[in-house]
Amino acid sequence: MTFTRTGVRRFQRAPSSWALMLAATALTGGAIALVWLVAVPWGPMVCPAIYPAPRNCFASDRAGTALVSTVIVIVLYLATMATALVGRRVRALTIAGVVLLAAAAVVSHLAVVWILGFTL
């Protein structure tokens, strides 16, 4: 926080804080898009020829897992943004949050496609 000539307090973020917040936003958008535009409509490429088929072979069953993974990604994003806005003292937590968001993009896609999920 700095003071201007008029004595008004003004918040200024370091360039690295802005970069971390931009990365967190891009990773969150990418994770959600990967889940809802790729994993839910297409799912696994090969499903076993058994009856009844596993639950992850149907888009309607993958939607429940996608909803849970989306909520987890959004909670991670909000926690990362909160730590980025607090200040320099918790920059390590912000970096950890961005790394977790990058991992969440991959893990959420794999969870929706391959793990038997929840039904709505």
Short mmCIF file of N, CA, C and O in Angstrom, two decimals:
data_model
loop_
_atom_site.label_atom_id
_atom_site.label_comp_id
_atom_site.label_asym_id
_atom_site.label_seq_id
_atom_site.Cartn_x
_atom_site.Cartn_y
_atom_site.Cartn_z
N MET A 1 0.85 -1.15 0.00
CA MET A 1 0.00 0.00 0.00
C MET A 1 0.90 1.23 0.00
O MET A 1 1.85 1.31 0.75
N THR A 2 0.60 2.17 -0.85
CA THR A 2 1.38 3.40 -0.92
C THR A 2 0.45 4.59 -0.79
O THR A 2 -0.76 4.49 -0.97
N PHE A 3 1.04 5.73 -0.48
CA PHE A 3 0.28 6.97 -0.38
C PHE A 3 0.57 7.83 -1.61
O PHE A 3 1.71 7.94 -2.04
N THR A 4 -0.47 8.44 -2.14
CA THR A 4 -0.29 9.37 -3.25
C THR A 4 -0.07 10.77 -2.69
O THR A 4 -0.07 10.99 -1.49
N ARG A 5 0.10 11.76 -3.56
CA ARG A 5 0.31 13.14 -3.11
C ARG A 5 -0.87 13.67 -2.30
O ARG A 5 -0.69 14.47 -1.41
N THR A 6 -2.05 13.21 -2.64
CA THR A 6 -3.24 13.71 -1.95
C THR A 6 -3.46 12.99 -0.63
O THR A 6 -4.37 13.34 0.10
N GLY A 7 -2.64 12.04 -0.30
CA GLY A 7 -2.78 11.32 0.96
C GLY A 7 -3.72 10.14 0.89
O GLY A 7 -4.00 9.51 1.89
N VAL A 8 -4.20 9.80 -0.30
CA VAL A 8 -5.11 8.68 -0.46
C VAL A 8 -4.29 7.39 -0.55
O VAL A 8 -3.29 7.33 -1.26
N ARG A 9 -4.70 6.40 0.20
CA ARG A 9 -4.01 5.12 0.14
C ARG A 9 -4.38 4.39 -1.14
O ARG A 9 -5.53 4.40 -1.56
N ARG A 10 -3.38 3.74 -1.69
CA ARG A 10 -3.61 3.04 -2.94
C ARG A 10 -2.90 1.69 -2.89
O ARG A 10 -1.75 1.61 -2.48
N PHE A 11 -3.61 0.65 -3.31
CA PHE A 11 -3.03 -0.68 -3.33
C PHE A 11 -2.25 -0.86 -4.62
O PHE A 11 -2.73 -0.53 -5.69
N GLN A 12 -1.06 -1.38 -4.48
CA GLN A 12 -0.26 -1.73 -5.65
C GLN A 12 0.24 -3.15 -5.48
O GLN A 12 0.80 -3.50 -4.44
N ARG A 13 0.03 -3.93 -6.47
CA ARG A 13 0.48 -5.31 -6.46
C ARG A 13 1.80 -5.40 -7.21
O ARG A 13 2.01 -4.73 -8.21
N ALA A 14 2.66 -6.25 -6.71
CA ALA A 14 3.91 -6.51 -7.42
C ALA A 14 3.59 -7.25 -8.71
O ALA A 14 2.58 -7.96 -8.80
N PRO A 15 4.42 -7.08 -9.74
CA PRO A 15 4.15 -7.78 -11.01
C PRO A 15 4.05 -9.28 -10.87
O PRO A 15 3.28 -9.93 -11.56
N SER A 16 4.80 -9.86 -9.93
CA SER A 16 4.72 -11.31 -9.76
C SER A 16 3.36 -11.73 -9.18
O SER A 16 2.87 -12.81 -9.49
N SER A 17 2.76 -10.89 -8.34
CA SER A 17 1.44 -11.20 -7.82
C SER A 17 0.41 -11.22 -8.95
O SER A 17 -0.46 -12.09 -8.99
N TRP A 18 0.51 -10.24 -9.83
CA TRP A 18 -0.41 -10.22 -10.97
C TRP A 18 -0.20 -11.43 -11.87
O TRP A 18 -1.17 -12.00 -12.38
N ALA A 19 1.03 -11.81 -12.07
CA ALA A 19 1.32 -12.98 -12.90
C ALA A 19 0.76 -14.25 -12.26
O ALA A 19 0.21 -15.11 -12.96
N LEU A 20 0.90 -14.38 -10.94
CA LEU A 20 0.35 -15.55 -10.26
C LEU A 20 -1.17 -15.57 -10.34
O LEU A 20 -1.77 -16.64 -10.54
N MET A 21 -1.81 -14.42 -10.18
CA MET A 21 -3.27 -14.38 -10.27
C MET A 21 -3.74 -14.68 -11.69
O MET A 21 -4.74 -15.37 -11.88
N LEU A 22 -3.01 -14.19 -12.69
CA LEU A 22 -3.35 -14.48 -14.08
C LEU A 22 -3.18 -15.97 -14.37
O LEU A 22 -4.03 -16.59 -15.03
N ALA A 23 -2.09 -16.56 -13.87
CA ALA A 23 -1.87 -17.99 -14.07
C ALA A 23 -2.95 -18.82 -13.38
O ALA A 23 -3.44 -19.80 -13.94
N ALA A 24 -3.34 -18.41 -12.17
CA ALA A 24 -4.40 -19.13 -11.46
C ALA A 24 -5.72 -19.06 -12.22
O ALA A 24 -6.44 -20.06 -12.33
N THR A 25 -6.02 -17.90 -12.76
CA THR A 25 -7.27 -17.74 -13.52
C THR A 25 -7.25 -18.58 -14.79
O THR A 25 -8.23 -19.25 -15.12
N ALA A 26 -6.12 -18.56 -15.50
CA ALA A 26 -6.02 -19.34 -16.73
C ALA A 26 -6.09 -20.84 -16.45
O ALA A 26 -6.76 -21.59 -17.18
N LEU A 27 -5.43 -21.28 -15.40
CA LEU A 27 -5.46 -22.70 -15.06
C LEU A 27 -6.86 -23.15 -14.63
O LEU A 27 -7.29 -24.26 -14.96
N THR A 28 -7.55 -22.29 -13.90
CA THR A 28 -8.92 -22.64 -13.49
C THR A 28 -9.84 -22.75 -14.69
O THR A 28 -10.61 -23.71 -14.82
N GLY A 29 -9.76 -21.76 -15.57
CA GLY A 29 -10.58 -21.82 -16.79
C GLY A 29 -10.25 -23.03 -17.64
O GLY A 29 -11.14 -23.69 -18.18
N GLY A 30 -8.96 -23.33 -17.75
CA GLY A 30 -8.56 -24.51 -18.53
C GLY A 30 -9.02 -25.81 -17.91
O GLY A 30 -9.44 -26.73 -18.62
N ALA A 31 -8.94 -25.91 -16.59
CA ALA A 31 -9.38 -27.14 -15.92
C ALA A 31 -10.87 -27.36 -16.08
O ALA A 31 -11.32 -28.48 -16.38
N ILE A 32 -11.64 -26.30 -15.91
CA ILE A 32 -13.10 -26.43 -16.05
C ILE A 32 -13.48 -26.74 -17.49
O ILE A 32 -14.35 -27.57 -17.75
N ALA A 33 -12.81 -26.09 -18.44
CA ALA A 33 -13.09 -26.37 -19.85
C ALA A 33 -12.70 -27.80 -20.22
O ALA A 33 -13.42 -28.48 -20.95
N LEU A 34 -11.57 -28.26 -19.71
CA LEU A 34 -11.13 -29.63 -19.98
C LEU A 34 -12.13 -30.65 -19.47
O LEU A 34 -12.43 -31.64 -20.15
N VAL A 35 -12.68 -30.39 -18.30
CA VAL A 35 -13.64 -31.33 -17.72
C VAL A 35 -14.96 -31.31 -18.50
O VAL A 35 -15.46 -32.34 -18.92
N TRP A 36 -15.52 -30.12 -18.69
CA TRP A 36 -16.87 -30.04 -19.24
C TRP A 36 -16.93 -30.12 -20.77
O TRP A 36 -17.95 -30.50 -21.32
N LEU A 37 -15.85 -29.75 -21.45
CA LEU A 37 -15.87 -29.79 -22.92
C LEU A 37 -15.20 -31.02 -23.50
O LEU A 37 -15.42 -31.35 -24.66
N VAL A 38 -14.38 -31.71 -22.70
CA VAL A 38 -13.69 -32.89 -23.21
C VAL A 38 -14.10 -34.15 -22.46
O VAL A 38 -14.54 -35.13 -23.06
N ALA A 39 -13.97 -34.13 -21.15
CA ALA A 39 -14.17 -35.36 -20.38
C ALA A 39 -15.63 -35.80 -20.32
O ALA A 39 -15.94 -36.98 -20.47
N VAL A 40 -16.55 -34.87 -20.10
CA VAL A 40 -17.95 -35.26 -19.96
C VAL A 40 -18.55 -35.70 -21.30
O VAL A 40 -19.16 -36.77 -21.38
N PRO A 41 -18.40 -34.95 -22.39
CA PRO A 41 -19.03 -35.40 -23.63
C PRO A 41 -18.39 -36.66 -24.24
O PRO A 41 -19.09 -37.52 -24.74
N TRP A 42 -17.05 -36.77 -24.21
CA TRP A 42 -16.41 -37.88 -24.90
C TRP A 42 -16.05 -39.02 -23.98
O TRP A 42 -16.20 -40.17 -24.35
N GLY A 43 -15.52 -38.74 -22.82
CA GLY A 43 -15.21 -39.79 -21.86
C GLY A 43 -14.13 -40.73 -22.32
O GLY A 43 -13.30 -40.40 -23.15
N PRO A 44 -14.14 -41.97 -21.78
CA PRO A 44 -13.10 -42.93 -22.17
C PRO A 44 -13.28 -43.37 -23.61
O PRO A 44 -14.40 -43.43 -24.13
N MET A 45 -12.18 -43.67 -24.26
CA MET A 45 -12.25 -44.09 -25.66
C MET A 45 -12.76 -45.52 -25.80
O MET A 45 -13.41 -45.86 -26.77
N VAL A 46 -12.45 -46.36 -24.84
CA VAL A 46 -12.84 -47.77 -24.92
C VAL A 46 -13.57 -48.13 -23.64
O VAL A 46 -13.08 -47.88 -22.54
N CYS A 47 -14.76 -48.70 -23.78
CA CYS A 47 -15.50 -49.22 -22.63
C CYS A 47 -15.60 -50.73 -22.79
O CYS A 47 -15.74 -51.23 -23.91
N PRO A 48 -15.51 -51.47 -21.70
CA PRO A 48 -15.58 -52.93 -21.82
C PRO A 48 -16.96 -53.38 -22.29
O PRO A 48 -17.98 -52.75 -22.00
N ALA A 49 -16.97 -54.46 -23.02
CA ALA A 49 -18.21 -55.00 -23.56
C ALA A 49 -18.86 -55.92 -22.53
O ALA A 49 -18.97 -57.13 -22.73
N ILE A 50 -19.30 -55.35 -21.44
CA ILE A 50 -19.98 -56.12 -20.40
C ILE A 50 -21.31 -55.44 -20.11
O ILE A 50 -21.52 -54.29 -20.45
N TYR A 51 -22.20 -56.21 -19.53
CA TYR A 51 -23.48 -55.65 -19.14
C TYR A 51 -23.66 -55.85 -17.65
O TYR A 51 -23.49 -56.96 -17.18
N PRO A 52 -23.97 -54.87 -16.90
CA PRO A 52 -24.10 -53.45 -17.24
C PRO A 52 -22.72 -52.82 -17.39
O PRO A 52 -21.75 -53.24 -16.76
N ALA A 53 -22.65 -51.84 -18.26
CA ALA A 53 -21.38 -51.14 -18.51
C ALA A 53 -20.98 -50.34 -17.27
O ALA A 53 -21.83 -49.97 -16.46
N PRO A 54 -19.68 -50.10 -17.08
CA PRO A 54 -19.25 -49.28 -15.95
C PRO A 54 -19.88 -47.89 -16.02
O PRO A 54 -20.20 -47.39 -17.09
N ARG A 55 -20.01 -47.27 -14.86
CA ARG A 55 -20.70 -45.99 -14.79
C ARG A 55 -19.97 -44.88 -15.52
O ARG A 55 -20.59 -43.92 -15.95
N ASN A 56 -18.67 -44.97 -15.69
CA ASN A 56 -17.97 -43.90 -16.37
C ASN A 56 -18.11 -43.96 -17.88
O ASN A 56 -17.58 -43.12 -18.58
N CYS A 57 -18.83 -44.93 -18.42
CA CYS A 57 -19.03 -45.03 -19.86
C CYS A 57 -20.19 -44.17 -20.35
O CYS A 57 -20.39 -44.03 -21.55
N PHE A 58 -20.96 -43.59 -19.45
CA PHE A 58 -22.11 -42.78 -19.84
C PHE A 58 -21.88 -41.33 -19.41
O PHE A 58 -21.46 -41.06 -18.29
N ALA A 59 -22.19 -40.41 -20.32
CA ALA A 59 -21.98 -38.98 -20.03
C ALA A 59 -22.80 -38.52 -18.83
O ALA A 59 -22.36 -37.69 -18.05
N SER A 60 -23.98 -39.06 -18.67
CA SER A 60 -24.83 -38.64 -17.54
C SER A 60 -24.20 -39.03 -16.21
O SER A 60 -24.35 -38.32 -15.22
N ASP A 61 -23.49 -40.14 -16.17
CA ASP A 61 -22.83 -40.55 -14.93
C ASP A 61 -21.52 -39.80 -14.70
O ASP A 61 -21.12 -39.59 -13.56
N ARG A 62 -20.86 -39.37 -15.77
CA ARG A 62 -19.63 -38.58 -15.62
C ARG A 62 -19.93 -37.16 -15.15
O ARG A 62 -19.07 -36.49 -14.58
N ALA A 63 -21.15 -36.69 -15.35
CA ALA A 63 -21.50 -35.31 -14.97
C ALA A 63 -21.43 -35.11 -13.46
O ALA A 63 -21.05 -34.04 -12.99
N GLY A 64 -21.79 -36.11 -12.68
CA GLY A 64 -21.72 -35.99 -11.23
C GLY A 64 -20.29 -35.82 -10.74
O GLY A 64 -20.00 -34.98 -9.89
N THR A 65 -19.39 -36.61 -11.29
CA THR A 65 -17.98 -36.48 -10.93
C THR A 65 -17.42 -35.15 -11.42
O THR A 65 -16.60 -34.52 -10.75
N ALA A 66 -17.87 -34.70 -12.58
CA ALA A 66 -17.43 -33.41 -13.11
C ALA A 66 -17.87 -32.27 -12.21
O ALA A 66 -17.13 -31.30 -12.00
N LEU A 67 -19.05 -32.38 -11.66
CA LEU A 67 -19.54 -31.34 -10.75
C LEU A 67 -18.69 -31.28 -9.49
O LEU A 67 -18.30 -30.19 -9.05
N VAL A 68 -18.37 -32.42 -8.92
CA VAL A 68 -17.53 -32.46 -7.72
C VAL A 68 -16.14 -31.92 -8.02
O VAL A 68 -15.60 -31.11 -7.26
N SER A 69 -15.55 -32.31 -9.14
CA SER A 69 -14.21 -31.82 -9.47
C SER A 69 -14.22 -30.32 -9.78
O SER A 69 -13.26 -29.62 -9.45
N THR A 70 -15.30 -29.82 -10.37
CA THR A 70 -15.41 -28.39 -10.62
C THR A 70 -15.47 -27.60 -9.32
O THR A 70 -14.83 -26.56 -9.19
N VAL A 71 -16.22 -28.09 -8.37
CA VAL A 71 -16.30 -27.42 -7.07
C VAL A 71 -14.93 -27.41 -6.39
O VAL A 71 -14.52 -26.39 -5.82
N ILE A 72 -14.20 -28.50 -6.47
CA ILE A 72 -12.87 -28.56 -5.87
C ILE A 72 -11.92 -27.57 -6.54
O ILE A 72 -11.16 -26.86 -5.86
N VAL A 73 -11.97 -27.48 -7.86
CA VAL A 73 -11.11 -26.54 -8.59
C VAL A 73 -11.46 -25.10 -8.22
O VAL A 73 -10.58 -24.26 -8.02
N ILE A 74 -12.74 -24.80 -8.10
CA ILE A 74 -13.15 -23.43 -7.75
C ILE A 74 -12.72 -23.08 -6.32
O ILE A 74 -12.28 -21.96 -6.06
N VAL A 75 -12.83 -24.02 -5.40
CA VAL A 75 -12.36 -23.77 -4.03
C VAL A 75 -10.86 -23.52 -4.01
O VAL A 75 -10.38 -22.60 -3.32
N LEU A 76 -10.09 -24.32 -4.77
CA LEU A 76 -8.65 -24.09 -4.87
C LEU A 76 -8.35 -22.71 -5.46
O LEU A 76 -7.44 -22.01 -5.01
N TYR A 77 -9.11 -22.32 -6.46
CA TYR A 77 -8.92 -21.01 -7.10
C TYR A 77 -9.21 -19.88 -6.12
O TYR A 77 -8.43 -18.92 -6.03
N LEU A 78 -10.30 -19.98 -5.39
CA LEU A 78 -10.64 -18.92 -4.43
C LEU A 78 -9.60 -18.83 -3.32
O LEU A 78 -9.24 -17.72 -2.90
N ALA A 79 -9.09 -19.97 -2.86
CA ALA A 79 -8.05 -19.94 -1.83
C ALA A 79 -6.76 -19.33 -2.38
O ALA A 79 -6.09 -18.56 -1.69
N THR A 80 -6.42 -19.65 -3.62
CA THR A 80 -5.22 -19.10 -4.24
C THR A 80 -5.34 -17.59 -4.42
O THR A 80 -4.41 -16.83 -4.13
N MET A 81 -6.51 -17.14 -4.87
CA MET A 81 -6.71 -15.69 -5.06
C MET A 81 -6.71 -14.97 -3.72
O MET A 81 -6.19 -13.85 -3.62
N ALA A 82 -7.25 -15.58 -2.69
CA ALA A 82 -7.25 -14.94 -1.37
C ALA A 82 -5.83 -14.78 -0.86
O ALA A 82 -5.48 -13.73 -0.31
N THR A 83 -5.00 -15.80 -1.04
CA THR A 83 -3.62 -15.67 -0.59
C THR A 83 -2.83 -14.69 -1.45
O THR A 83 -1.93 -14.02 -0.94
N ALA A 84 -3.17 -14.58 -2.72
CA ALA A 84 -2.48 -13.62 -3.59
C ALA A 84 -2.84 -12.19 -3.21
O ALA A 84 -2.01 -11.28 -3.33
N LEU A 85 -4.05 -11.98 -2.73
CA LEU A 85 -4.48 -10.63 -2.37
C LEU A 85 -4.01 -10.20 -0.98
O LEU A 85 -3.98 -9.02 -0.68
N VAL A 86 -3.62 -11.16 -0.15
CA VAL A 86 -3.20 -10.83 1.22
C VAL A 86 -1.88 -10.08 1.21
O VAL A 86 -1.73 -9.08 1.90
N GLY A 87 -0.91 -10.55 0.47
CA GLY A 87 0.35 -9.83 0.42
C GLY A 87 1.54 -10.72 0.20
O GLY A 87 1.42 -11.90 -0.11
N ARG A 88 2.69 -10.13 0.40
CA ARG A 88 3.94 -10.83 0.12
C ARG A 88 4.27 -11.92 1.11
O ARG A 88 5.03 -12.82 0.83
N ARG A 89 3.77 -11.81 2.30
CA ARG A 89 4.14 -12.78 3.33
C ARG A 89 3.68 -14.19 3.00
O ARG A 89 4.23 -15.15 3.48
N VAL A 90 2.65 -14.31 2.22
CA VAL A 90 2.12 -15.64 1.90
C VAL A 90 2.31 -15.98 0.42
O VAL A 90 1.54 -16.73 -0.15
N ARG A 91 3.34 -15.42 -0.20
CA ARG A 91 3.59 -15.68 -1.62
C ARG A 91 3.86 -17.16 -1.87
O ARG A 91 3.48 -17.69 -2.92
N ALA A 92 4.49 -17.84 -0.93
CA ALA A 92 4.75 -19.28 -1.11
C ALA A 92 3.44 -20.06 -1.18
O ALA A 92 3.34 -21.02 -1.95
N LEU A 93 2.45 -19.64 -0.41
CA LEU A 93 1.14 -20.30 -0.49
C LEU A 93 0.47 -20.04 -1.83
O LEU A 93 -0.22 -20.91 -2.37
N THR A 94 0.66 -18.85 -2.37
CA THR A 94 0.09 -18.53 -3.68
C THR A 94 0.74 -19.38 -4.76
O THR A 94 0.05 -19.91 -5.63
N ILE A 95 2.04 -19.54 -4.69
CA ILE A 95 2.74 -20.38 -5.67
C ILE A 95 2.29 -21.83 -5.51
O ILE A 95 2.05 -22.53 -6.51
N ALA A 96 2.13 -22.29 -4.29
CA ALA A 96 1.63 -23.65 -4.06
C ALA A 96 0.21 -23.81 -4.60
O ALA A 96 -0.13 -24.86 -5.16
N GLY A 97 -0.61 -22.78 -4.46
CA GLY A 97 -1.97 -22.83 -5.01
C GLY A 97 -1.98 -22.93 -6.52
O GLY A 97 -2.77 -23.67 -7.10
N VAL A 98 -1.08 -22.21 -7.19
CA VAL A 98 -0.99 -22.28 -8.65
C VAL A 98 -0.52 -23.67 -9.09
O VAL A 98 -1.03 -24.24 -10.05
N VAL A 99 0.42 -24.23 -8.36
CA VAL A 99 0.89 -25.58 -8.68
C VAL A 99 -0.24 -26.60 -8.47
O VAL A 99 -0.43 -27.51 -9.28
N LEU A 100 -1.00 -26.44 -7.40
CA LEU A 100 -2.14 -27.33 -7.16
C LEU A 100 -3.20 -27.18 -8.24
O LEU A 100 -3.83 -28.17 -8.63
N LEU A 101 -3.42 -25.97 -8.72
CA LEU A 101 -4.38 -25.79 -9.81
C LEU A 101 -3.91 -26.46 -11.10
O LEU A 101 -4.72 -27.00 -11.84
N ALA A 102 -2.61 -26.42 -11.35
CA ALA A 102 -2.09 -27.10 -12.53
C ALA A 102 -2.28 -28.62 -12.40
O ALA A 102 -2.67 -29.29 -13.36
N ALA A 103 -2.03 -29.14 -11.21
CA ALA A 103 -2.25 -30.57 -10.99
C ALA A 103 -3.73 -30.91 -11.01
O ALA A 103 -4.13 -31.99 -11.49
N ALA A 104 -4.57 -30.01 -10.53
CA ALA A 104 -6.02 -30.26 -10.50
C ALA A 104 -6.60 -30.37 -11.90
O ALA A 104 -7.57 -31.11 -12.11
N ALA A 105 -6.02 -29.66 -12.85
CA ALA A 105 -6.51 -29.76 -14.23
C ALA A 105 -6.34 -31.18 -14.76
O ALA A 105 -7.27 -31.74 -15.36
N VAL A 106 -5.20 -31.77 -14.52
CA VAL A 106 -4.93 -33.13 -15.00
C VAL A 106 -5.72 -34.15 -14.19
O VAL A 106 -6.37 -35.04 -14.75
N VAL A 107 -5.68 -34.02 -12.88
CA VAL A 107 -6.34 -35.00 -12.01
C VAL A 107 -7.85 -34.99 -12.20
O VAL A 107 -8.48 -36.05 -12.23
N SER A 108 -8.44 -33.81 -12.34
CA SER A 108 -9.89 -33.75 -12.51
C SER A 108 -10.32 -34.38 -13.82
O SER A 108 -11.34 -35.07 -13.89
N HIS A 109 -9.55 -34.17 -14.88
CA HIS A 109 -9.88 -34.80 -16.16
C HIS A 109 -9.81 -36.32 -16.05
O HIS A 109 -10.72 -37.03 -16.48
N LEU A 110 -8.73 -36.81 -15.46
CA LEU A 110 -8.59 -38.26 -15.31
C LEU A 110 -9.65 -38.85 -14.39
O LEU A 110 -10.15 -39.96 -14.63
N ALA A 111 -10.02 -38.12 -13.36
CA ALA A 111 -11.05 -38.61 -12.45
C ALA A 111 -12.40 -38.71 -13.13
O ALA A 111 -13.14 -39.67 -12.93
N VAL A 112 -12.72 -37.73 -13.94
CA VAL A 112 -14.02 -37.75 -14.62
C VAL A 112 -14.07 -38.85 -15.67
O VAL A 112 -15.07 -39.55 -15.82
N VAL A 113 -12.98 -39.05 -16.38
CA VAL A 113 -12.98 -40.03 -17.47
C VAL A 113 -12.88 -41.46 -16.96
O VAL A 113 -13.60 -42.33 -17.42
N TRP A 114 -12.00 -41.73 -16.00
CA TRP A 114 -11.68 -43.11 -15.68
C TRP A 114 -12.18 -43.62 -14.35
O TRP A 114 -12.28 -44.82 -14.15
N ILE A 115 -12.47 -42.76 -13.39
CA ILE A 115 -12.90 -43.23 -12.08
C ILE A 115 -14.42 -43.33 -12.05
O ILE A 115 -15.12 -42.41 -12.47
N LEU A 116 -14.92 -44.42 -11.53
CA LEU A 116 -16.36 -44.54 -11.39
C LEU A 116 -16.85 -43.43 -10.49
O LEU A 116 -16.33 -43.22 -9.39
N GLY A 117 -17.85 -42.70 -10.93
CA GLY A 117 -18.19 -41.47 -10.24
C GLY A 117 -19.52 -41.49 -9.55
O GLY A 117 -20.08 -42.53 -9.22
N PHE A 118 -19.98 -40.30 -9.32
CA PHE A 118 -21.24 -40.06 -8.62
C PHE A 118 -22.34 -39.85 -9.63
O PHE A 118 -22.11 -39.37 -10.73
N THR A 119 -23.55 -40.19 -9.29
CA THR A 119 -24.67 -39.90 -10.17
C THR A 119 -25.43 -38.73 -9.58
O THR A 119 -25.46 -38.52 -8.38
N LEU A 120 -26.03 -37.97 -10.45
CA LEU A 120 -26.80 -36.80 -10.01
C LEU A 120 -28.20 -37.18 -9.61
O LEU A 120 -28.81 -38.05 -10.06
#
